[in-house]
PDB file of C-alpha atoms in Angstrom:
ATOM      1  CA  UNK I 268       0.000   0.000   0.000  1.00 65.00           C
ATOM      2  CA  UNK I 269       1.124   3.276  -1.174  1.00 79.00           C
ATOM      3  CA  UNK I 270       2.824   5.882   1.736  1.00 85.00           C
ATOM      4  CA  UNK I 271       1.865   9.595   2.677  1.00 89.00           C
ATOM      5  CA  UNK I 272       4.950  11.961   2.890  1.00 88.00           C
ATOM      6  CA  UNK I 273       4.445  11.854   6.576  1.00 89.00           C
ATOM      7  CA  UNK I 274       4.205   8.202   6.856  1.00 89.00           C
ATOM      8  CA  UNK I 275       7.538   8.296   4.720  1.00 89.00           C
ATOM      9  CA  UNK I 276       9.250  10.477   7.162  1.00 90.00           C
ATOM     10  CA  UNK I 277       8.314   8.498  10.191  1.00 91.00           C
ATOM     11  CA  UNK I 278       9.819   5.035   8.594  1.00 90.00           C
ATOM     12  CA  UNK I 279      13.225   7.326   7.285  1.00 89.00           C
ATOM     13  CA  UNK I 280      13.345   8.941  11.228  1.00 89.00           C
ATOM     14  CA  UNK I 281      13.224   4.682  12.725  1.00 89.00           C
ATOM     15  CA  UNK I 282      15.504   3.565  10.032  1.00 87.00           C
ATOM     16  CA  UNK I 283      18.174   6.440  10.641  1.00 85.00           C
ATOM     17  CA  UNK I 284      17.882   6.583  14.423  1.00 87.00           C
ATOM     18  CA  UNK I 285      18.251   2.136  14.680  1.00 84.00           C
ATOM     19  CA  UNK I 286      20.982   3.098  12.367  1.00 79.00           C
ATOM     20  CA  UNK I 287      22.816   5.113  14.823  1.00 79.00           C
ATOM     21  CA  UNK I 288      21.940   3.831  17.874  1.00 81.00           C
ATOM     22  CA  UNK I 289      21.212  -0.020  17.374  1.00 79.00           C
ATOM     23  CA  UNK I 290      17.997   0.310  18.696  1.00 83.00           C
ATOM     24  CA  UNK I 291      14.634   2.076  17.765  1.00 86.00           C
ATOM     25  CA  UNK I 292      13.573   5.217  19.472  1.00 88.00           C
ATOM     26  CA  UNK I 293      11.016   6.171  21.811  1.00 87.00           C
ATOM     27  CA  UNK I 294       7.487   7.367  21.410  1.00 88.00           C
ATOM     28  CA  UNK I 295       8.744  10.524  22.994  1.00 90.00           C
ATOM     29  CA  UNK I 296      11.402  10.683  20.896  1.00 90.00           C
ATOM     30  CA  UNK I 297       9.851   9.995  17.560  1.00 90.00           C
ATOM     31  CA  UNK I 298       7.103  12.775  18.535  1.00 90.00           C
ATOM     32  CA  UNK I 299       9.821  15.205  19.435  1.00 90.00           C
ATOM     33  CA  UNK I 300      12.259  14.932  16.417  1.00 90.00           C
ATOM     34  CA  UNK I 301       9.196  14.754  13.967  1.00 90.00           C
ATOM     35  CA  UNK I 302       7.542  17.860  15.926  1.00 89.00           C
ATOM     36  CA  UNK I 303       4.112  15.487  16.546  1.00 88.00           C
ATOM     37  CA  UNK I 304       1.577  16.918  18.661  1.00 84.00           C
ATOM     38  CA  UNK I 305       1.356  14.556  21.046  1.00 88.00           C
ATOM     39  CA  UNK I 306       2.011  10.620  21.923  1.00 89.00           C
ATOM     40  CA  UNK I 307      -1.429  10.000  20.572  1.00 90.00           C
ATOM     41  CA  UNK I 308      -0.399  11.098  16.994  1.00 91.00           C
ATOM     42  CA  UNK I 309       2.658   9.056  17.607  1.00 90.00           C
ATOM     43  CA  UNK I 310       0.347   5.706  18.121  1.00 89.00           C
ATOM     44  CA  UNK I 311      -2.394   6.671  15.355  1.00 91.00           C
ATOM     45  CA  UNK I 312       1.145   6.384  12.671  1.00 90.00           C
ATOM     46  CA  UNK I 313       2.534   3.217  14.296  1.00 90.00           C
ATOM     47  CA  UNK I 314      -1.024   1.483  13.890  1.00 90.00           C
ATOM     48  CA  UNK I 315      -1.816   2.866  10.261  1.00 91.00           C
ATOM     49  CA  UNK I 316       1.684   1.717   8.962  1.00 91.00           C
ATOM     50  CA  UNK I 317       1.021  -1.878  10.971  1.00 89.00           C
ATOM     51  CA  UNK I 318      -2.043  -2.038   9.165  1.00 89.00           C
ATOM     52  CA  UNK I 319      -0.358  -1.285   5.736  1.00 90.00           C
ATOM     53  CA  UNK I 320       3.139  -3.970   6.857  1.00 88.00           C
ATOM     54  CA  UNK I 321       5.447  -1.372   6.765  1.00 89.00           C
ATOM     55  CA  UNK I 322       5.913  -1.625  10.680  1.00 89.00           C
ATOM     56  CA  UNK I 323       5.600  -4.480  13.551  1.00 85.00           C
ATOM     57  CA  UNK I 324       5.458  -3.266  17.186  1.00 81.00           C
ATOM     58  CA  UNK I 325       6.778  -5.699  20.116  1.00 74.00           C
ATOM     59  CA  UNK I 326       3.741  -5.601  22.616  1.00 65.00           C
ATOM     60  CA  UNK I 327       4.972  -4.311  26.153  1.00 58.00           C
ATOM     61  CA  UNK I 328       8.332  -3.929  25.463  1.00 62.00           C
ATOM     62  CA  UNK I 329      10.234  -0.638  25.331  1.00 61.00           C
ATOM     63  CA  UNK I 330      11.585   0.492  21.931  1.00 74.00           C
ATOM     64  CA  UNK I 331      10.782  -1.928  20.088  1.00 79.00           C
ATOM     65  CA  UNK I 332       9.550  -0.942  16.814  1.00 87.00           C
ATOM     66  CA  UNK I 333      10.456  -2.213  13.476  1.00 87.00           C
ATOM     67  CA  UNK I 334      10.586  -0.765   9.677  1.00 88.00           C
ATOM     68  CA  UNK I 335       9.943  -4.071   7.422  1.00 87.00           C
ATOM     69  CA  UNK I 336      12.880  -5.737   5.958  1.00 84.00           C
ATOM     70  CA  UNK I 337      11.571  -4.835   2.202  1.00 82.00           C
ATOM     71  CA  UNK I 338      11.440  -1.024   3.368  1.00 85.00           C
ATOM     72  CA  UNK I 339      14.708  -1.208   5.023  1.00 82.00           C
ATOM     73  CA  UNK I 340      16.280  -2.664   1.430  1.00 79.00           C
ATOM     74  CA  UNK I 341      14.619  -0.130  -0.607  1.00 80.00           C
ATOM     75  CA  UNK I 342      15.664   2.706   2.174  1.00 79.00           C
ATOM     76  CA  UNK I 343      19.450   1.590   2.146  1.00 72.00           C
ATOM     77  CA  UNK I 344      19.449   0.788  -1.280  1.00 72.00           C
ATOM     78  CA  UNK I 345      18.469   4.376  -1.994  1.00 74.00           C
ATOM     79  CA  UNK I 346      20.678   5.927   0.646  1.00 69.00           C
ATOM     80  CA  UNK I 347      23.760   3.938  -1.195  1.00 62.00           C
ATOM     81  CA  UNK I 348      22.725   5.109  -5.078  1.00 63.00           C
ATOM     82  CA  UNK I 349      23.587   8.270  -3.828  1.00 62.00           C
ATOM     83  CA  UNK I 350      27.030   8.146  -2.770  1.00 58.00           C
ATOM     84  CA  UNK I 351      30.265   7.181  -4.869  1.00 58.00           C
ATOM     85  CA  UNK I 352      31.397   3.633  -4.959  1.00 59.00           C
ATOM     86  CA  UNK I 353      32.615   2.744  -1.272  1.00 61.00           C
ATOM     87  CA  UNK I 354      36.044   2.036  -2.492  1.00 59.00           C
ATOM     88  CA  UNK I 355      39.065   3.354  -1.987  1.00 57.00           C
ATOM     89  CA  UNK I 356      42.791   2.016  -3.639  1.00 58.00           C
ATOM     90  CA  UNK I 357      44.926  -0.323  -2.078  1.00 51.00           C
ATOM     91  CA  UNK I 358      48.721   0.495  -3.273  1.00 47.00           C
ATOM     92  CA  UNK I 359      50.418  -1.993  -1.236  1.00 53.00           C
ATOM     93  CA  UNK I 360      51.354  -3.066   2.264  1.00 50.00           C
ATOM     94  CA  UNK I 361      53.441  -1.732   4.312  1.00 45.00           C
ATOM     95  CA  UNK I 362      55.415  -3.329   7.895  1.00 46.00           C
ATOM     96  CA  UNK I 363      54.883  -1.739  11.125  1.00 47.00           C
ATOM     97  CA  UNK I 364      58.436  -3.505  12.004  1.00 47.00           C
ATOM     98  CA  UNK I 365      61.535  -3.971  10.162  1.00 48.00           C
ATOM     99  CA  UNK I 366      60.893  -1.672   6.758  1.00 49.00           C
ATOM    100  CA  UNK I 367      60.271  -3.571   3.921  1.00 48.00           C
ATOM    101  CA  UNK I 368      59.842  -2.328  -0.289  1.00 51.00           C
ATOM    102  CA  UNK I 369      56.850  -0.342  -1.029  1.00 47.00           C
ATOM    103  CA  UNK I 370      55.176  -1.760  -4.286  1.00 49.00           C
ATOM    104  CA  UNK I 371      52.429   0.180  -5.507  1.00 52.00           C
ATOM    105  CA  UNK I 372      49.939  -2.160  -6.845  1.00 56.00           C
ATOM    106  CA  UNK I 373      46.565  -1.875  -8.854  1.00 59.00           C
ATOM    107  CA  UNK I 374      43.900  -3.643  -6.382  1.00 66.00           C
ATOM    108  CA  UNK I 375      41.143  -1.479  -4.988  1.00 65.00           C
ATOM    109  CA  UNK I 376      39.548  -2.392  -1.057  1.00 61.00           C
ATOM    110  CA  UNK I 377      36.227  -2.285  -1.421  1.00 65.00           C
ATOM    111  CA  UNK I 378      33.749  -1.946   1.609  1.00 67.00           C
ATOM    112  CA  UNK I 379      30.462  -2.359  -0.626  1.00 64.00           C
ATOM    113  CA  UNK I 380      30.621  -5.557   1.737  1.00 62.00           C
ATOM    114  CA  UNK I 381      29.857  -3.515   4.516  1.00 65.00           C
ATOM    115  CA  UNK I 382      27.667  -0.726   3.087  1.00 64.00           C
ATOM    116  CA  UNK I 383      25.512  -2.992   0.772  1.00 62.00           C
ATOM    117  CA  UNK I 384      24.642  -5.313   3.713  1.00 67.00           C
ATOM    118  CA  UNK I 385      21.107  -3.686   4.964  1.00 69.00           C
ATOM    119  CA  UNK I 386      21.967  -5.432   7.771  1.00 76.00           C
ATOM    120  CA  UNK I 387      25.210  -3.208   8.711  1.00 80.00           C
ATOM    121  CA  UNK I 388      25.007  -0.063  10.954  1.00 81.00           C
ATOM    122  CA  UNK I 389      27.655   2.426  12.163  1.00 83.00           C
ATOM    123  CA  UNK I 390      28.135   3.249  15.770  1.00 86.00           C
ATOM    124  CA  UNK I 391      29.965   5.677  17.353  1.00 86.00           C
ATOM    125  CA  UNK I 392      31.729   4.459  20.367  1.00 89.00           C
ATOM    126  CA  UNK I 393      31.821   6.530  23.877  1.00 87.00           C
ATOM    127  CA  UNK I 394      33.657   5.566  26.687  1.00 88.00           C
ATOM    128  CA  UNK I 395      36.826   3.463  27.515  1.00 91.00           C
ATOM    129  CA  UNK I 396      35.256   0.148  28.704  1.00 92.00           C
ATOM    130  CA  UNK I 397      36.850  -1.391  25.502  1.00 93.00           C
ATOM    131  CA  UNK I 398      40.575   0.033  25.150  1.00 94.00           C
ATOM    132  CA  UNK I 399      42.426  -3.086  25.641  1.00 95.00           C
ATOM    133  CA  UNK I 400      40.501  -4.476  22.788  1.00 94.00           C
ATOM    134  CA  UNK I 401      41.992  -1.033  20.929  1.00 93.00           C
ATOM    135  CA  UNK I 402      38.606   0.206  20.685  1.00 92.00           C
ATOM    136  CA  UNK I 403      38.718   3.558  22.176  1.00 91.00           C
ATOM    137  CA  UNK I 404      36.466   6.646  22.360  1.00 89.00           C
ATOM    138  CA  UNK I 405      35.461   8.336  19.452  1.00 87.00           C
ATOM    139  CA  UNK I 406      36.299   5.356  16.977  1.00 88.00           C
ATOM    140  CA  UNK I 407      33.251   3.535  14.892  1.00 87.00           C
ATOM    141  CA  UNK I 408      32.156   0.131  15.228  1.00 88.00           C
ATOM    142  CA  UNK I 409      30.400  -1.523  11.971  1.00 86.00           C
ATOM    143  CA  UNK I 410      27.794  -3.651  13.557  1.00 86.00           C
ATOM    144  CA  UNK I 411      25.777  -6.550  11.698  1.00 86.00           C
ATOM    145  CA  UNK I 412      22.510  -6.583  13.253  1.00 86.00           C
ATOM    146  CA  UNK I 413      21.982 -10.310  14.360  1.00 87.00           C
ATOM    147  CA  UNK I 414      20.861 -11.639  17.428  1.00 87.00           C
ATOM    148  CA  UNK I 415      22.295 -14.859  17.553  1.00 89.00           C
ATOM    149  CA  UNK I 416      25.963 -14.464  18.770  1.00 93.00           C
ATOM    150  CA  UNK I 417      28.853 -16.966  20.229  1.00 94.00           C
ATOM    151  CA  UNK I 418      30.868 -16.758  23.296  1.00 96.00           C
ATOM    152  CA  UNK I 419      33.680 -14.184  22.940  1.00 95.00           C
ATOM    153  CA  UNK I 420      31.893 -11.750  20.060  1.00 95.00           C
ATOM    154  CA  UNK I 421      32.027  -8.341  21.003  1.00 95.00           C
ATOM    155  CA  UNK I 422      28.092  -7.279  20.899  1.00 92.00           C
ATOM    156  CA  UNK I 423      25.780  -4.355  20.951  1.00 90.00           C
ATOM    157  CA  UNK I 424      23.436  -5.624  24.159  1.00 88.00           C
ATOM    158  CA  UNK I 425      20.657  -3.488  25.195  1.00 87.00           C
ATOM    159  CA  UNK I 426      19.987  -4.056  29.079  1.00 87.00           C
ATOM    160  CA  UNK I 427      16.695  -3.960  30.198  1.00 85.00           C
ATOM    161  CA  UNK I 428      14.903  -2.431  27.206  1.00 79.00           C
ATOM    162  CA  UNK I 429      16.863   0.868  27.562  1.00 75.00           C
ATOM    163  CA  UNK I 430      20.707   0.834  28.075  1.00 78.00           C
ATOM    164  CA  UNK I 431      23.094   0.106  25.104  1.00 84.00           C
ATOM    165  CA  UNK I 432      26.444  -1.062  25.511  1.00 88.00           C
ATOM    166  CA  UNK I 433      29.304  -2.546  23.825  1.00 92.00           C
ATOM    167  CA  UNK I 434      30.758  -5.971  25.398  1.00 94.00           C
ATOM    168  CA  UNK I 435      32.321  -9.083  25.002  1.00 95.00           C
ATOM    169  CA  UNK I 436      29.385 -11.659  24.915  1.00 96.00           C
ATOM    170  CA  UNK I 437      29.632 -15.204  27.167  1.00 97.00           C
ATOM    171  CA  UNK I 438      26.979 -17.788  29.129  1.00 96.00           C
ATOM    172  CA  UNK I 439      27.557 -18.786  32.288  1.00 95.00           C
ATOM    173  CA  UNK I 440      27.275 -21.690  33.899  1.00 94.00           C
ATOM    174  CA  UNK I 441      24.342 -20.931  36.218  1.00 94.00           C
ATOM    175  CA  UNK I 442      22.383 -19.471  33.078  1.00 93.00           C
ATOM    176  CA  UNK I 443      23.179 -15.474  33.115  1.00 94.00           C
ATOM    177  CA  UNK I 444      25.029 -13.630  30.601  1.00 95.00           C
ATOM    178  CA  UNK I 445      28.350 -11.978  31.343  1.00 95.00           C
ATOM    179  CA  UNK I 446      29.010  -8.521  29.595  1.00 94.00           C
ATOM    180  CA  UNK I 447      32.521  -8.480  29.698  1.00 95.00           C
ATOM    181  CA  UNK I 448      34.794  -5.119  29.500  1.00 93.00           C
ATOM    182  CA  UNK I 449      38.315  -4.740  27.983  1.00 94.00           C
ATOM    183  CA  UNK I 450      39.109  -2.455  30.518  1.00 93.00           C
ATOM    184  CA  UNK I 451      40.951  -4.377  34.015  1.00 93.00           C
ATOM    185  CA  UNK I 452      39.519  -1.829  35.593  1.00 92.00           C
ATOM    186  CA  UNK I 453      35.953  -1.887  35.070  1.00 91.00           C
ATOM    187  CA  UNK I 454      33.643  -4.978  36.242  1.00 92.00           C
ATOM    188  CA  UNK I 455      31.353  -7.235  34.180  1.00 92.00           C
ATOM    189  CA  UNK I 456      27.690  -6.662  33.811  1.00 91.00           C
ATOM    190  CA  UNK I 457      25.949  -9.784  34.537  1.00 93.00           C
ATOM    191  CA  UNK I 458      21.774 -10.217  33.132  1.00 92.00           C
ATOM    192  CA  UNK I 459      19.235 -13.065  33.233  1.00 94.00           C
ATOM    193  CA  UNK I 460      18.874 -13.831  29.302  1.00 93.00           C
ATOM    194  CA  UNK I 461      15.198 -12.163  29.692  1.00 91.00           C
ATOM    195  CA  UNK I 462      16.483  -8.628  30.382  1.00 91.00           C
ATOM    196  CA  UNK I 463      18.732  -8.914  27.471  1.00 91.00           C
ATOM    197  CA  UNK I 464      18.614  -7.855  23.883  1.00 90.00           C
ATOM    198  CA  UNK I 465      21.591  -8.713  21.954  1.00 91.00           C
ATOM    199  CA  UNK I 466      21.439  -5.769  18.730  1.00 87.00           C
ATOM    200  CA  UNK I 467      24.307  -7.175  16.997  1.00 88.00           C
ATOM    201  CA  UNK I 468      28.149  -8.346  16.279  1.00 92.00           C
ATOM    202  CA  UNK I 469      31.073  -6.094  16.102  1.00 91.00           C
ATOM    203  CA  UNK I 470      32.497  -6.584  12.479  1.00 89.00           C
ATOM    204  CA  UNK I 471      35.740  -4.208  12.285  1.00 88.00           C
ATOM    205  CA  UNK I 472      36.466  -0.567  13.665  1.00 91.00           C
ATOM    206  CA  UNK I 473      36.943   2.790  12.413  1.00 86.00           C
ATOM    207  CA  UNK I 474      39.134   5.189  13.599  1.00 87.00           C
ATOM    208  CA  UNK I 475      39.595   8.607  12.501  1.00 80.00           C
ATOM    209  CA  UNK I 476      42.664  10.437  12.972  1.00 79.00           C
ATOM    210  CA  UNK I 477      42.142  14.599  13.103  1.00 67.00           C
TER     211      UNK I 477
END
């Protein structure tokens, strides 16, 4: 079924904002980026774009709305037409240790693996609870969204329905999950598996030097 202009803009607002953030927004935070009136108008969109399977909404749970996968394709499929190919050249390597000859060669890295996946997102990392897994503040994490993870994969967990953070990933014995830092001096977080929502798996990080 077709889409109004505002319906449009409320599906582009949940796809950017899971984007960034790994998980969808609030009510109150939908209505206040979009300028809506009130939560009411908020509701009266989610239930009109259910109703046309553009949207499914998790019953009691917080944040948890989401954009169809055939809208999120066609949104990210747009969003990529518009840029240049993600590519950049790759003229060689080059040893962090003993030097070795620089050979310029003719291959190209391409990260159309990581942009052209509709099921990659960007996040921007805050904090230090990861430095001895060199992922420090400021850098980017490329995420696949995925909820099935293994013991050791560093994952975007949301904690009770409402904090995000970025950990190691491991079961325990007695049935809890263990968010483990790289940082010695920081302790785990430890969750029942109910209170728990794993977003996704670390795939490489960015790191931009100014």
């Amino acid at each position: 079924m077709a889409l109004t202009r505002r319906q449009k803009e409320f599906l582009d607002f949940l796809v950017g904002f899971t984007d960034s953030n790994g998980y969808s927004p609030s009510y109150e935070e939908i209505a206040s980026a979009l300028d809506l009136a009130s939560l009411a108008t908020v509701h009266k969109h989610v239930s009109a774009l259910e109703l046309k399977g553009y949207l499914h909404r998790g019953f009691n749970q917080s944040r948890s709305l989401e954009v169809s996968p055939k809208y999120l394709q066609e949104f990210r499929e747009a969003r990529l037409a518009s840029f240049p190919p993600a590519e950049v050249p790759l003229l060689g390597r080059i040893a962090a240790g003993s030097p070795v000859e620089a050979i310029q060669g003719t291959e190209r890295l391409s990260f159309q693996d990581y942009v052209g996946d509709p099921n990659t997102f960007a996040l921007e990392v805050r904090g230090e609870s990861m430095i001895e897994d060199h992922i420090c503040n400021g850098d980017f994490v490329l995420v696949e969204k995925q909820t099935e993870v293994k013991d050791g994969d560093i994952v975007v967990a949301l904690v009770d329905g409402s904090d995000a953070t970025l950990k190691r990933f491991y079961r325990e014995p007695d049935g809890s999950i263990r968010l483990q830092p790289a940082n010695s001096a920081m302790q785990p977080i430890r969750v029942a598996p109910s209170a728990l929502q794993v977003q996704g798996r670390v795939l490489a990080v960015l790191r931009k030097f100014r």
